[in-house]
Coordinates of C-alpha atoms in Angstrom, one line a residue:
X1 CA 0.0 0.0 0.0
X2 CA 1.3 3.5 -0.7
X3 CA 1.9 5.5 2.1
X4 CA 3.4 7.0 5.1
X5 CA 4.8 4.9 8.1
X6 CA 3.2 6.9 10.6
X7 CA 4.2 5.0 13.7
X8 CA 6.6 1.7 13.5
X9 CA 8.2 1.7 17.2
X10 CA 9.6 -1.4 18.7
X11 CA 9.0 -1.0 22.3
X12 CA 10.7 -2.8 25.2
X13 CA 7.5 -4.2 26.7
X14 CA 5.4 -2.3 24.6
X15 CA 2.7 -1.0 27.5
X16 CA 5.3 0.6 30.4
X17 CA 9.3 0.5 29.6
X18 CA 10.0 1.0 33.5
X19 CA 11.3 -2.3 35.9
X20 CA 11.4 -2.6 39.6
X21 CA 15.0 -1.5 40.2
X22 CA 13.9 2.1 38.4
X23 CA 14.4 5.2 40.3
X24 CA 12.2 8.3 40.1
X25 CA 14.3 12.0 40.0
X26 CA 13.9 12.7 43.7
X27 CA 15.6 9.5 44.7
X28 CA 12.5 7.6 45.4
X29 CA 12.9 3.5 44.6
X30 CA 9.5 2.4 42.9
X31 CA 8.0 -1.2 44.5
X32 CA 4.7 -2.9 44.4
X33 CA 2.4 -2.3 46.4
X34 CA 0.0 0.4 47.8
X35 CA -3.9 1.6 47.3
X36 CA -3.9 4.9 45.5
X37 CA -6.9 7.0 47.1
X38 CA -8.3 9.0 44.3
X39 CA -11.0 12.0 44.7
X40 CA -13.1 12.6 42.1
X41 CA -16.0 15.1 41.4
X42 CA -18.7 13.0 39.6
X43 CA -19.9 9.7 39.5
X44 CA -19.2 7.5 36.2
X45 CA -21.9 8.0 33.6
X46 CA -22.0 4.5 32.2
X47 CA -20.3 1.3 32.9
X48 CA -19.9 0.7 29.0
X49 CA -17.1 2.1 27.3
X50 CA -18.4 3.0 24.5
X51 CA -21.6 4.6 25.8
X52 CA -19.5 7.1 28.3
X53 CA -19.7 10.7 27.9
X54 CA -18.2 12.2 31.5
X55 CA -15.0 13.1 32.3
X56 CA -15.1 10.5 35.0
X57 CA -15.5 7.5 33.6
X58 CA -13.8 8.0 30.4
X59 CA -10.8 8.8 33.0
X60 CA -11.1 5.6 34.9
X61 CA -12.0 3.6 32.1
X62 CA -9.1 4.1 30.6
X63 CA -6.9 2.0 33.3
X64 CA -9.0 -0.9 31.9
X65 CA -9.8 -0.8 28.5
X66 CA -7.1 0.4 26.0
X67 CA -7.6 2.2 22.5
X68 CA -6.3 1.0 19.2
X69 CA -4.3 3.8 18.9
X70 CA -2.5 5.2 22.1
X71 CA -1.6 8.5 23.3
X72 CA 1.5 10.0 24.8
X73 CA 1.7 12.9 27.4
X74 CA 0.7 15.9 25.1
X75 CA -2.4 13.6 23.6
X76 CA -0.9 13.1 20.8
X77 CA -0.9 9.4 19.0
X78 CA 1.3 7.1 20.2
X79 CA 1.4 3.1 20.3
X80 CA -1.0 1.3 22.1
X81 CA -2.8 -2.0 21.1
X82 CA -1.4 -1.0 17.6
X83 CA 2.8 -1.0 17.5
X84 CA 2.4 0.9 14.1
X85 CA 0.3 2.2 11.4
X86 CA 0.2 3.3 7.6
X87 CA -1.9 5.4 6.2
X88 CA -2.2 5.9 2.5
X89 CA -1.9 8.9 -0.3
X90 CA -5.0 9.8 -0.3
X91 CA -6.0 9.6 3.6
X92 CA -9.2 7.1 3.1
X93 CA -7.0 3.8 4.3
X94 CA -5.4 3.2 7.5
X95 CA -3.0 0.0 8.0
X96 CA -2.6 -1.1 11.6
X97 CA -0.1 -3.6 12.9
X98 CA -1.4 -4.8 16.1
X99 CA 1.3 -5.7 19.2
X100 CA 0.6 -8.8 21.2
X101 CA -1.8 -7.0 23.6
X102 CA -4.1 -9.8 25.6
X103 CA -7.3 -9.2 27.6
X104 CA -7.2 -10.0 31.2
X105 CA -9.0 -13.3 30.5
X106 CA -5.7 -14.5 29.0
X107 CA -6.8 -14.4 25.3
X108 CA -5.0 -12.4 22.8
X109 CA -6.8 -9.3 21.2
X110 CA -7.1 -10.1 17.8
X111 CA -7.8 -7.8 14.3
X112 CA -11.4 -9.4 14.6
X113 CA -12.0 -8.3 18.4
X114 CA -11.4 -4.4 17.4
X115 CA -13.6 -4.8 14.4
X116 CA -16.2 -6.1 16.8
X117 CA -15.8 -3.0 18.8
X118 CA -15.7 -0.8 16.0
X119 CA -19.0 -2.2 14.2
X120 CA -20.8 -2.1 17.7
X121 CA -19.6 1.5 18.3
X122 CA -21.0 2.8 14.6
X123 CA -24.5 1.0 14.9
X124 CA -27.0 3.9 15.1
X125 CA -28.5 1.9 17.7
X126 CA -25.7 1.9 20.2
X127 CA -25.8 4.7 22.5
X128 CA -22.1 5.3 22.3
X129 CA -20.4 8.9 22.3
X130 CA -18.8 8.2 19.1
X131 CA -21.5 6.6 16.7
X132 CA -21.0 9.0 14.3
X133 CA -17.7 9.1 14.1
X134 CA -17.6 5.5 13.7
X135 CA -20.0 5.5 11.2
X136 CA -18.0 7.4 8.7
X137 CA -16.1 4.1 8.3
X138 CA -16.7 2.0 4.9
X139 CA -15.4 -1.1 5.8
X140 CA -12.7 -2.8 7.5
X141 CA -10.5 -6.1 6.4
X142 CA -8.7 -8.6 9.0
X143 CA -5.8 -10.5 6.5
X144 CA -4.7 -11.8 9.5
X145 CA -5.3 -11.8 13.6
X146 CA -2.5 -8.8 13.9
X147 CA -3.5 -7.0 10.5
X148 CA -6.7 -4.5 10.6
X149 CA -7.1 -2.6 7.2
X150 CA -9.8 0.5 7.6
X151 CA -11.3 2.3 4.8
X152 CA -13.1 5.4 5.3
X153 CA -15.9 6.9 3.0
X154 CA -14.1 10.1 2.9
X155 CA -10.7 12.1 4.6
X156 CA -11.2 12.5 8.3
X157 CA -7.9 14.2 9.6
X158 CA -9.0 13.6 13.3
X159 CA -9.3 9.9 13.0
X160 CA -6.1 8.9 14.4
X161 CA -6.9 11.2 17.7
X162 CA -10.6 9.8 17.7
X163 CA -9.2 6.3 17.8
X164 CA -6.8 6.8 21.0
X165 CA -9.8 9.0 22.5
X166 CA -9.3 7.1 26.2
X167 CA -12.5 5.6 27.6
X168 CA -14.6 6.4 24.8
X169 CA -13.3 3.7 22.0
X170 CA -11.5 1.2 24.5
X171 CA -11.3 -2.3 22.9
X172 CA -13.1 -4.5 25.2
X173 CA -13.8 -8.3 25.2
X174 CA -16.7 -9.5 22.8
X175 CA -17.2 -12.2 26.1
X176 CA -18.4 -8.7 28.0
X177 CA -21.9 -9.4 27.1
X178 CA -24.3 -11.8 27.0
X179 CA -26.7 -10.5 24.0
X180 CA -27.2 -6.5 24.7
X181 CA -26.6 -7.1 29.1
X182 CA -23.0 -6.3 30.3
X183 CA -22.1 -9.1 32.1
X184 CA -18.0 -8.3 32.5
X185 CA -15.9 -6.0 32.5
X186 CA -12.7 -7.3 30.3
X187 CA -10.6 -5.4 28.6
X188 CA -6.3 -5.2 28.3
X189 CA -5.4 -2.7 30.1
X190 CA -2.6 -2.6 33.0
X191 CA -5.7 -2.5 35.9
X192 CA -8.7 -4.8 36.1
X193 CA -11.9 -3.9 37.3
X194 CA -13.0 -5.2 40.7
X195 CA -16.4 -3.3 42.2
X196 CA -18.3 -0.5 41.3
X197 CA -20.7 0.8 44.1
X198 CA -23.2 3.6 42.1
X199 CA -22.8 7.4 43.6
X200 CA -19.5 5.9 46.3
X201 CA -16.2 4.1 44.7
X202 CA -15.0 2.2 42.0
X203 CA -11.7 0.0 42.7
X204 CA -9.2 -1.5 40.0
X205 CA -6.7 -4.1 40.9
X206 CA -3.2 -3.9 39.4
X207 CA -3.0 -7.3 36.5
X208 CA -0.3 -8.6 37.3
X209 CA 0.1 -10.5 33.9
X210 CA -0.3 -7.6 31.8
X211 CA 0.9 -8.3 28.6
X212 CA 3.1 -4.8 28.8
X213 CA 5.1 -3.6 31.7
X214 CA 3.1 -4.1 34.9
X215 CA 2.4 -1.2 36.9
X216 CA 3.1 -0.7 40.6
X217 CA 0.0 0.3 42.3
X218 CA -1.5 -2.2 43.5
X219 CA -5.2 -1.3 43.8
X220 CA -6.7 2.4 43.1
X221 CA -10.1 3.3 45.3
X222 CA -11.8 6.1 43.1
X223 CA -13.7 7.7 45.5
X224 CA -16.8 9.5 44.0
X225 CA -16.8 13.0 46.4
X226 CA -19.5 15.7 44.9
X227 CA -18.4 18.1 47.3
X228 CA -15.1 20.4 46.7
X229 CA -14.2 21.6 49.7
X230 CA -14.2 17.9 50.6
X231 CA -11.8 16.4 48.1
X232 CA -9.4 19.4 48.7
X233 CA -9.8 19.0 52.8
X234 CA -9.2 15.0 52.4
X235 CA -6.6 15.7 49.9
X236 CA -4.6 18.5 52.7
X237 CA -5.3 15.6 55.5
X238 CA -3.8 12.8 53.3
X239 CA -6.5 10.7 53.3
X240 CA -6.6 11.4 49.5
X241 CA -3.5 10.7 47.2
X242 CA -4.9 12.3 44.1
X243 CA -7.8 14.7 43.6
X244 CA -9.7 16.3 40.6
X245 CA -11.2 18.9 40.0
X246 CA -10.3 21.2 42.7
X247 CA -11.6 24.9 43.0
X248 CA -8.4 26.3 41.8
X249 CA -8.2 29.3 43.9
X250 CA -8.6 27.3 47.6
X251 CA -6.1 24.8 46.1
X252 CA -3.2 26.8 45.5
X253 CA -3.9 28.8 48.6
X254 CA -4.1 25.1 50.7
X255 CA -1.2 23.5 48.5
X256 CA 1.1 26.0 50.1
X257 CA 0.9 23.9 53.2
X258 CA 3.4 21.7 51.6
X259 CA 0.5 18.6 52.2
X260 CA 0.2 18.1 48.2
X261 CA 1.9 19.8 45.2
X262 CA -0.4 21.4 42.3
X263 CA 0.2 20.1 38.4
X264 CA -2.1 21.5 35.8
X265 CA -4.7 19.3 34.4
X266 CA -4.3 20.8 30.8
X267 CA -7.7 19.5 29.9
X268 CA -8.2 22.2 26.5
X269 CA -11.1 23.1 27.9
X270 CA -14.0 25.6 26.7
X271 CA -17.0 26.2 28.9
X272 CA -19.8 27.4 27.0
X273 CA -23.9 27.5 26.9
X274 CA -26.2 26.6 24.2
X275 CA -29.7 28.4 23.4
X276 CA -32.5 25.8 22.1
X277 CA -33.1 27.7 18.4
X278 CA -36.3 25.7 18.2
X279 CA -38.3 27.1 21.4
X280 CA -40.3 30.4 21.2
X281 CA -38.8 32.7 22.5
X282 CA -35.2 31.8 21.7
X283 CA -35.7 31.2 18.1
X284 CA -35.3 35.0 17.8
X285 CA -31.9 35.2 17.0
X286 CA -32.1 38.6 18.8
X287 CA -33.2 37.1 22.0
X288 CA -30.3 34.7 21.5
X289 CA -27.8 37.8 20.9
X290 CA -29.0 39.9 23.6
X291 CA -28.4 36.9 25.9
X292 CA -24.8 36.5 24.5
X293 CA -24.7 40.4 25.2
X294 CA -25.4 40.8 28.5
X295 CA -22.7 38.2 29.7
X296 CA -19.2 39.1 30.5
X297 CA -16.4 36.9 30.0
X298 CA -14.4 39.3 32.0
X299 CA -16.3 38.7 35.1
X300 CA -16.9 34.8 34.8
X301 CA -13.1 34.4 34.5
X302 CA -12.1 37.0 37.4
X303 CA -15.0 36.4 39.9
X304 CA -16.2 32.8 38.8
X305 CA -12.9 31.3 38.7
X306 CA -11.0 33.8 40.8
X307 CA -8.7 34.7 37.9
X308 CA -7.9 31.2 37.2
X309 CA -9.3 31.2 33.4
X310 CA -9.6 33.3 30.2
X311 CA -12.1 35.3 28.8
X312 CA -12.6 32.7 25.4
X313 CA -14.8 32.5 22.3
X314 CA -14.2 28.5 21.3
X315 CA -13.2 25.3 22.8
X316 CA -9.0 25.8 22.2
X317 CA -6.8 28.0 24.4
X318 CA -4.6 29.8 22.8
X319 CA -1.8 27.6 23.7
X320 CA -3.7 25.6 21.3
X321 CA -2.7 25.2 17.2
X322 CA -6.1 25.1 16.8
X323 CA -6.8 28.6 18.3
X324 CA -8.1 30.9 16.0
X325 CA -7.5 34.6 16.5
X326 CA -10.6 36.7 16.4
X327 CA -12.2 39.7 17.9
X328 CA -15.1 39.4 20.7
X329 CA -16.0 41.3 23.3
X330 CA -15.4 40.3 26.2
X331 CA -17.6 42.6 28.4
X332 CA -20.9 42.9 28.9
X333 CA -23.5 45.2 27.0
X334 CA -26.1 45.5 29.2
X335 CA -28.3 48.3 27.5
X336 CA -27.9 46.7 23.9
X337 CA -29.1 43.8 25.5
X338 CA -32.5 44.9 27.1
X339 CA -33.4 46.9 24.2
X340 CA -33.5 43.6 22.3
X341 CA -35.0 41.5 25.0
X342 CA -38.1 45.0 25.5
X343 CA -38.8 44.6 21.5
X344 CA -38.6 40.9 21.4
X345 CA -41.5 40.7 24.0
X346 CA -39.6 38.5 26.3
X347 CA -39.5 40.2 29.1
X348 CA -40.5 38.2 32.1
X349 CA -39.3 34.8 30.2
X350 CA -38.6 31.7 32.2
X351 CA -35.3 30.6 31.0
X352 CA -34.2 27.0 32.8
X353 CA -30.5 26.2 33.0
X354 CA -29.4 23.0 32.9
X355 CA -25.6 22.9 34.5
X356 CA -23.5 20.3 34.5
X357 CA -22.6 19.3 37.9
X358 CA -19.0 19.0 36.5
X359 CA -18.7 22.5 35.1
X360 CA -16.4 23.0 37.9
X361 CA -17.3 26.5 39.5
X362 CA -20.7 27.4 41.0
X363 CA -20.3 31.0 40.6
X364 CA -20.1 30.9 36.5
X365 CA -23.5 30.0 36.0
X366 CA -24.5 32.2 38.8
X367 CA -23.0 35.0 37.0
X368 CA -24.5 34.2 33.5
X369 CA -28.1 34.0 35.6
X370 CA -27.5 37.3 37.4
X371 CA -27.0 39.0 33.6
X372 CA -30.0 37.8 32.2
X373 CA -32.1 38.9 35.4
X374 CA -31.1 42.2 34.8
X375 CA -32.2 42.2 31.3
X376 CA -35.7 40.8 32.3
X377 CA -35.6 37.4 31.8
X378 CA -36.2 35.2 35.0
X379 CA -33.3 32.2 34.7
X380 CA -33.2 29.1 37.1
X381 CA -30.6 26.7 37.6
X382 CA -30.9 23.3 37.3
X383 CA -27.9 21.3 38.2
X384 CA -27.9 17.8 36.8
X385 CA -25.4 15.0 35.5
X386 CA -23.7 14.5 31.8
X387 CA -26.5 11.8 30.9
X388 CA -29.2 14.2 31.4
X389 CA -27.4 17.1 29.6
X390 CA -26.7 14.4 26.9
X391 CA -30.6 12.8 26.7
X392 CA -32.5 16.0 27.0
X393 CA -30.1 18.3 24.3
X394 CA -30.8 15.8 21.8
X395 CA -34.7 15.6 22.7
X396 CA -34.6 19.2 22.6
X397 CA -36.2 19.0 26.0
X398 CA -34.2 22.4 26.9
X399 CA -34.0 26.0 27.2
X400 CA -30.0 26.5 27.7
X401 CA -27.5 24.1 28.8
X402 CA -24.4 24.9 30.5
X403 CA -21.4 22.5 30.3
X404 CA -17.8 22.0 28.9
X405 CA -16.0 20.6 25.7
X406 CA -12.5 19.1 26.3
X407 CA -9.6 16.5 26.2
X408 CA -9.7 17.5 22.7
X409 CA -6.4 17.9 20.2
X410 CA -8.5 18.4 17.3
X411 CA -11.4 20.4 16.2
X412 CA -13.1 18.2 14.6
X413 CA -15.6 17.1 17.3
X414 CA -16.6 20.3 19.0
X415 CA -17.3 22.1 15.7
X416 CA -19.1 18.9 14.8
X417 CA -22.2 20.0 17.2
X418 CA -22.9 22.9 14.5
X419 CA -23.5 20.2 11.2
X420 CA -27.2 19.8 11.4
X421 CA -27.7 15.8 11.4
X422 CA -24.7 15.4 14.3
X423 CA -26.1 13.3 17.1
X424 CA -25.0 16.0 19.5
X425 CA -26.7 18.9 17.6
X426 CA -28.6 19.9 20.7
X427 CA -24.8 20.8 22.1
X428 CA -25.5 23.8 19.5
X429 CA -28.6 24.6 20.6
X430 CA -30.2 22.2 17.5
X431 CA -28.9 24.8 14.9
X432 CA -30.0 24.0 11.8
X433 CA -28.1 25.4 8.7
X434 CA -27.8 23.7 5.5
X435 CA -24.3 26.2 4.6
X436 CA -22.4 25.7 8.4
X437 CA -23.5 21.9 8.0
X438 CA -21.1 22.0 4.7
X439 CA -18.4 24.2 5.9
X440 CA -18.4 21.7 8.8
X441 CA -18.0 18.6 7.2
X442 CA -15.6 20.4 4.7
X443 CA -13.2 21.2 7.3
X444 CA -13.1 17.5 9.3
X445 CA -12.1 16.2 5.7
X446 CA -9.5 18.9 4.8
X447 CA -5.8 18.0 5.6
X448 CA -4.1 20.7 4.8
X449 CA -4.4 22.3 8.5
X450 CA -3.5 26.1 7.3
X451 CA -6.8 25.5 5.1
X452 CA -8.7 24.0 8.1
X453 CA -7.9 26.4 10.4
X454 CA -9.1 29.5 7.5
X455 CA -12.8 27.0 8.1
X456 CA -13.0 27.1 11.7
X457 CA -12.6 30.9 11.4
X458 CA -15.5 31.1 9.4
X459 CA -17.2 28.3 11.0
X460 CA -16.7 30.8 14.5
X461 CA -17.8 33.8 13.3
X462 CA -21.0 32.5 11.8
X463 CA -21.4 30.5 14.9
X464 CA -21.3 33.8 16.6
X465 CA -23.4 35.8 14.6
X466 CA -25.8 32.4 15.1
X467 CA -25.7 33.3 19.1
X468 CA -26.9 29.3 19.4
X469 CA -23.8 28.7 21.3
X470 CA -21.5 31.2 23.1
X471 CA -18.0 30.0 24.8
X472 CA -17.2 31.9 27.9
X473 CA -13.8 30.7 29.5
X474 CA -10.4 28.6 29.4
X475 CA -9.9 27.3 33.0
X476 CA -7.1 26.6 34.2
X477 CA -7.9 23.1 35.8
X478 CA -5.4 21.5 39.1
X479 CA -4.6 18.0 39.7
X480 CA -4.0 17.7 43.8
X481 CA -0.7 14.8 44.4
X482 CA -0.3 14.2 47.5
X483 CA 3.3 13.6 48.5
X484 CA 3.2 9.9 49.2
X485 CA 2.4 9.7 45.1
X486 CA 5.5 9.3 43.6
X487 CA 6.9 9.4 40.0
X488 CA 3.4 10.4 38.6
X489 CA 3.0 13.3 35.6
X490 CA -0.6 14.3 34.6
X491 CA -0.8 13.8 31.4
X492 CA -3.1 15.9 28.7
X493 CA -6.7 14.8 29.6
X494 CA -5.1 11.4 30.7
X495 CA -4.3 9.9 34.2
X496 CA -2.5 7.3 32.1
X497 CA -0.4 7.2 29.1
X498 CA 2.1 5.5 27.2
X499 CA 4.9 5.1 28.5
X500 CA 3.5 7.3 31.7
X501 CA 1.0 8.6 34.2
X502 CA -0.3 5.8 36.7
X503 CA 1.4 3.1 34.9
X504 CA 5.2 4.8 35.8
X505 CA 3.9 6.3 39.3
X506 CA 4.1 4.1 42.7
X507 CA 3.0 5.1 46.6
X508 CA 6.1 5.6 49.0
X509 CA 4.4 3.9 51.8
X510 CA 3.1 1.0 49.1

């Protein structure tokens, strides 16, 4: 086949590269051994890794089901049940050599297995976060049990990052069900899954036989802790190890304590609400704008996250290569926006926010409901989980929703939410435009990235003048490690990585 070898490495162990006689830089000796007590906002959305949408259980998933394609610390693709890949002239055919990755029921992971995954993934009726994306493949060959050959109907220059997308298109046993009922949890990952108690804890257990490097943790409790100020209290007391999303402010003022040490979860993250276009009175595209107006990115990033964020207009920072420079204001217009609201006739409108519980700071959505009760409209907050954002944004059972897009390195999915027929429309506020639906799809197929990035441009400032969807901050987002944690580096959106992460940290009191 003609083509690039995009990744041909020949790994010592292919899954870890570290041994037991390793030291870290600060003179610590790795060993087996240990429970690693991890804090976590929200409880896992779905058990199914290919159904998951939240951050938690794509996270966690990840220690148990690997991707196809891997990642390394920056998110970029690395190996991972595939040692290499080829991809041909013309982008539509992809090559993969697979290592000799086995599940955790001792049977190797074949070609075939990762087709099954892939054709359950794409079927319409599946549930899972990436159906469409899946579905753009035309068909895939198995010459042999280490060969997969995948053809795709047209260019998709995201598809290598979709693939190693953690949690969210993990190979996992066919043996996991029995007809459409989970009835295991098997995947090949370096941790097996042990319990799951709904709303409390989920525990792995280190695999011992992993078929790369084993890791030295033994077991990781994942402790599900709504609460902040508790995760960052448990965290300064050491009955944590490692704790998520932490209100960044408190944590840097408590890390100084020396009980824990602060690395940045670079997560890519843009918070942003969406307007349901097809509800009266927010199919006005000036009731839209004037609630765009009266919002101030200024205030959200300085009050709401205590100066921890910036003021943003799209899902990249602009550490990002996908940023794309722009002008937007990023104050308020107050009177602009009740003159629009006074000769829509909406004053006095009910406007119900659903918030994710995971947007990570109470005070942004307060703010945003503060502006638009000053313009006349009469906002309520509604705080619920990722499932319910998910479910009632596609029913278009909504008035605004309130969340965040990110662990993302390219644009391709959270521009996707503008095309028309994507499942996750209602993430753009059901949008409909036959013109952005094109531009869309022209971009995710385009590989020159100088040309992509002259699309998103457009695709933004339509989006914009659109006012379906309006991004508001870049967060900075801390990871909490507590000091008997050893050896670990968060990675990009990943607790786990190759060659990295949990797989290369250990507990000094293991």
């Amino acid at each position: 086949m003609a083509g690039a070898v995009i990744a041909a490495l020949t790994l010592a162990a292919c899954g870890g590269g570290g041994s037991a006689d390793e030291t870290t830089g600060d003179g610590g000796e790795p060993t087996v051994g240990g429970t690693l007590r991890v804090g976590a906002p929200e409880d896992l959305d779905a058990l199914d890794p290919h159904a998951v949408r939240g951050e938690t259980g794509s996270t966690w998933g990840a220690m148990v089901y690997e991707t196809l394609v891997g990642v390394d610390q920056a998110s970029n693709p690395a190996p991972g049940i595939a040692e290499s890949w080829e991809v041909s002239e013309d982008g539509l055919t992809y090559t993969f050599q697979l290592d000799d990755a086995t599940f955790h029921d001792g049977s190797p992971v074949t070609s075939e297995d990762v087709v099954w995954n892939y054709e359950r993934i794409a079927k319409p009726e599946s549930g899972a976060s990436q159906q469409a994306f899946f579905a753009q493949i035309d068909e895939m060959q198995t010459p042999d049990e280490k060969t997969l050959v995948i053809d795709l109907a047209a260019p998709n220059a995201a598809f290598l990052s979709v693939l190693g997308i953690q949690g969210r298109a993990g190979i996992q046993s066919p043996d996991n069900f029995d007809g459409d009922e989970m009835v295991a949890h098997i995947g090949s990952g370096p941790f097996t899954w042990e319990s799951y108690t709904p709303n409390n804890r989920l525990i792995l257990a280190r695999y011992a036989d992993y078929w790369g490097e084993p890791a030295y943790i033994e077991e990781v409790e994942l402790r599900i802790l709504p609460d902040d100020n508790a995760r960052l209290q448990a965290l300064s007391s050491g009955e944590l190890d490692l704790a998520f999303g932490l209100d960044s402010a408190q944590a840097e003022a408590s890390a100084a304590s020396g009980a824990f040490e602060l690395q940045t979860d670079s997560q890519n993250r843009g918070n942003f609400f969406a307007i349901n276009t097809t509800k009266a009175p927010f199919d006005n595209v000036d009731v839209r704008r004037a609630m765009q107006l009266a919002v101030s990115r200024e205030d959200i990033a300085a009050a709401g996250w205590g100066g921890f964020a910036e003021p943003t207009n799209q899902p990249f920072d602009a550490e990002s290569p996908w940023f794309v420079e722009s002008d937007y204001p990023v104050t308020a217009d107050l009177d602009e926006a009740k003159r629009l609201i006074q000769e829509a006739g909406a004053e006095g409108t009910e406007v119900e926010v659903l918030v994710w519980d995971a947007l990570g700071s109470e005070q942004e959505a307060q703010i945003v409901a503060s502006a638009w009760t000053e313009i006349g409209l009469e906002p309520k907050l509604t705080k619920v989980d990722i499932t319910t954002i998910v479910t009632d944004s596609s029913a278009g059972d909504f008035d605004v929703i309130y969340l965040w897009i990110g662990l993302i390195t390219d644009p391709t999915r959270p521009y996707a939410y503008l095309a028309q027929d994507n499942a996750n429309n209602g993430l753009a506020g059901l949008l409909k435009d036959d013109e952005l639906t094109d531009k869309v799809k022209q971009a995710a197929s385009e590989n020159d990235e100088e040309t992509r990035k002259e699309l998103y441009a457009e695709i933004l400032e339509e989006n914009y003048a659109q006012a379906a969807q309006y991004y508001t901050v870049n967060p900075t987002i801390f990871v909490g490690v507590g000091n008997n944690l050893q050896g670990y580096e968060q990675g990009t959106y990943n607790v786990i990585y190759h060659e990295g992460g949990l797989s290369k940290a250990f507990l000094k009191d293991g």
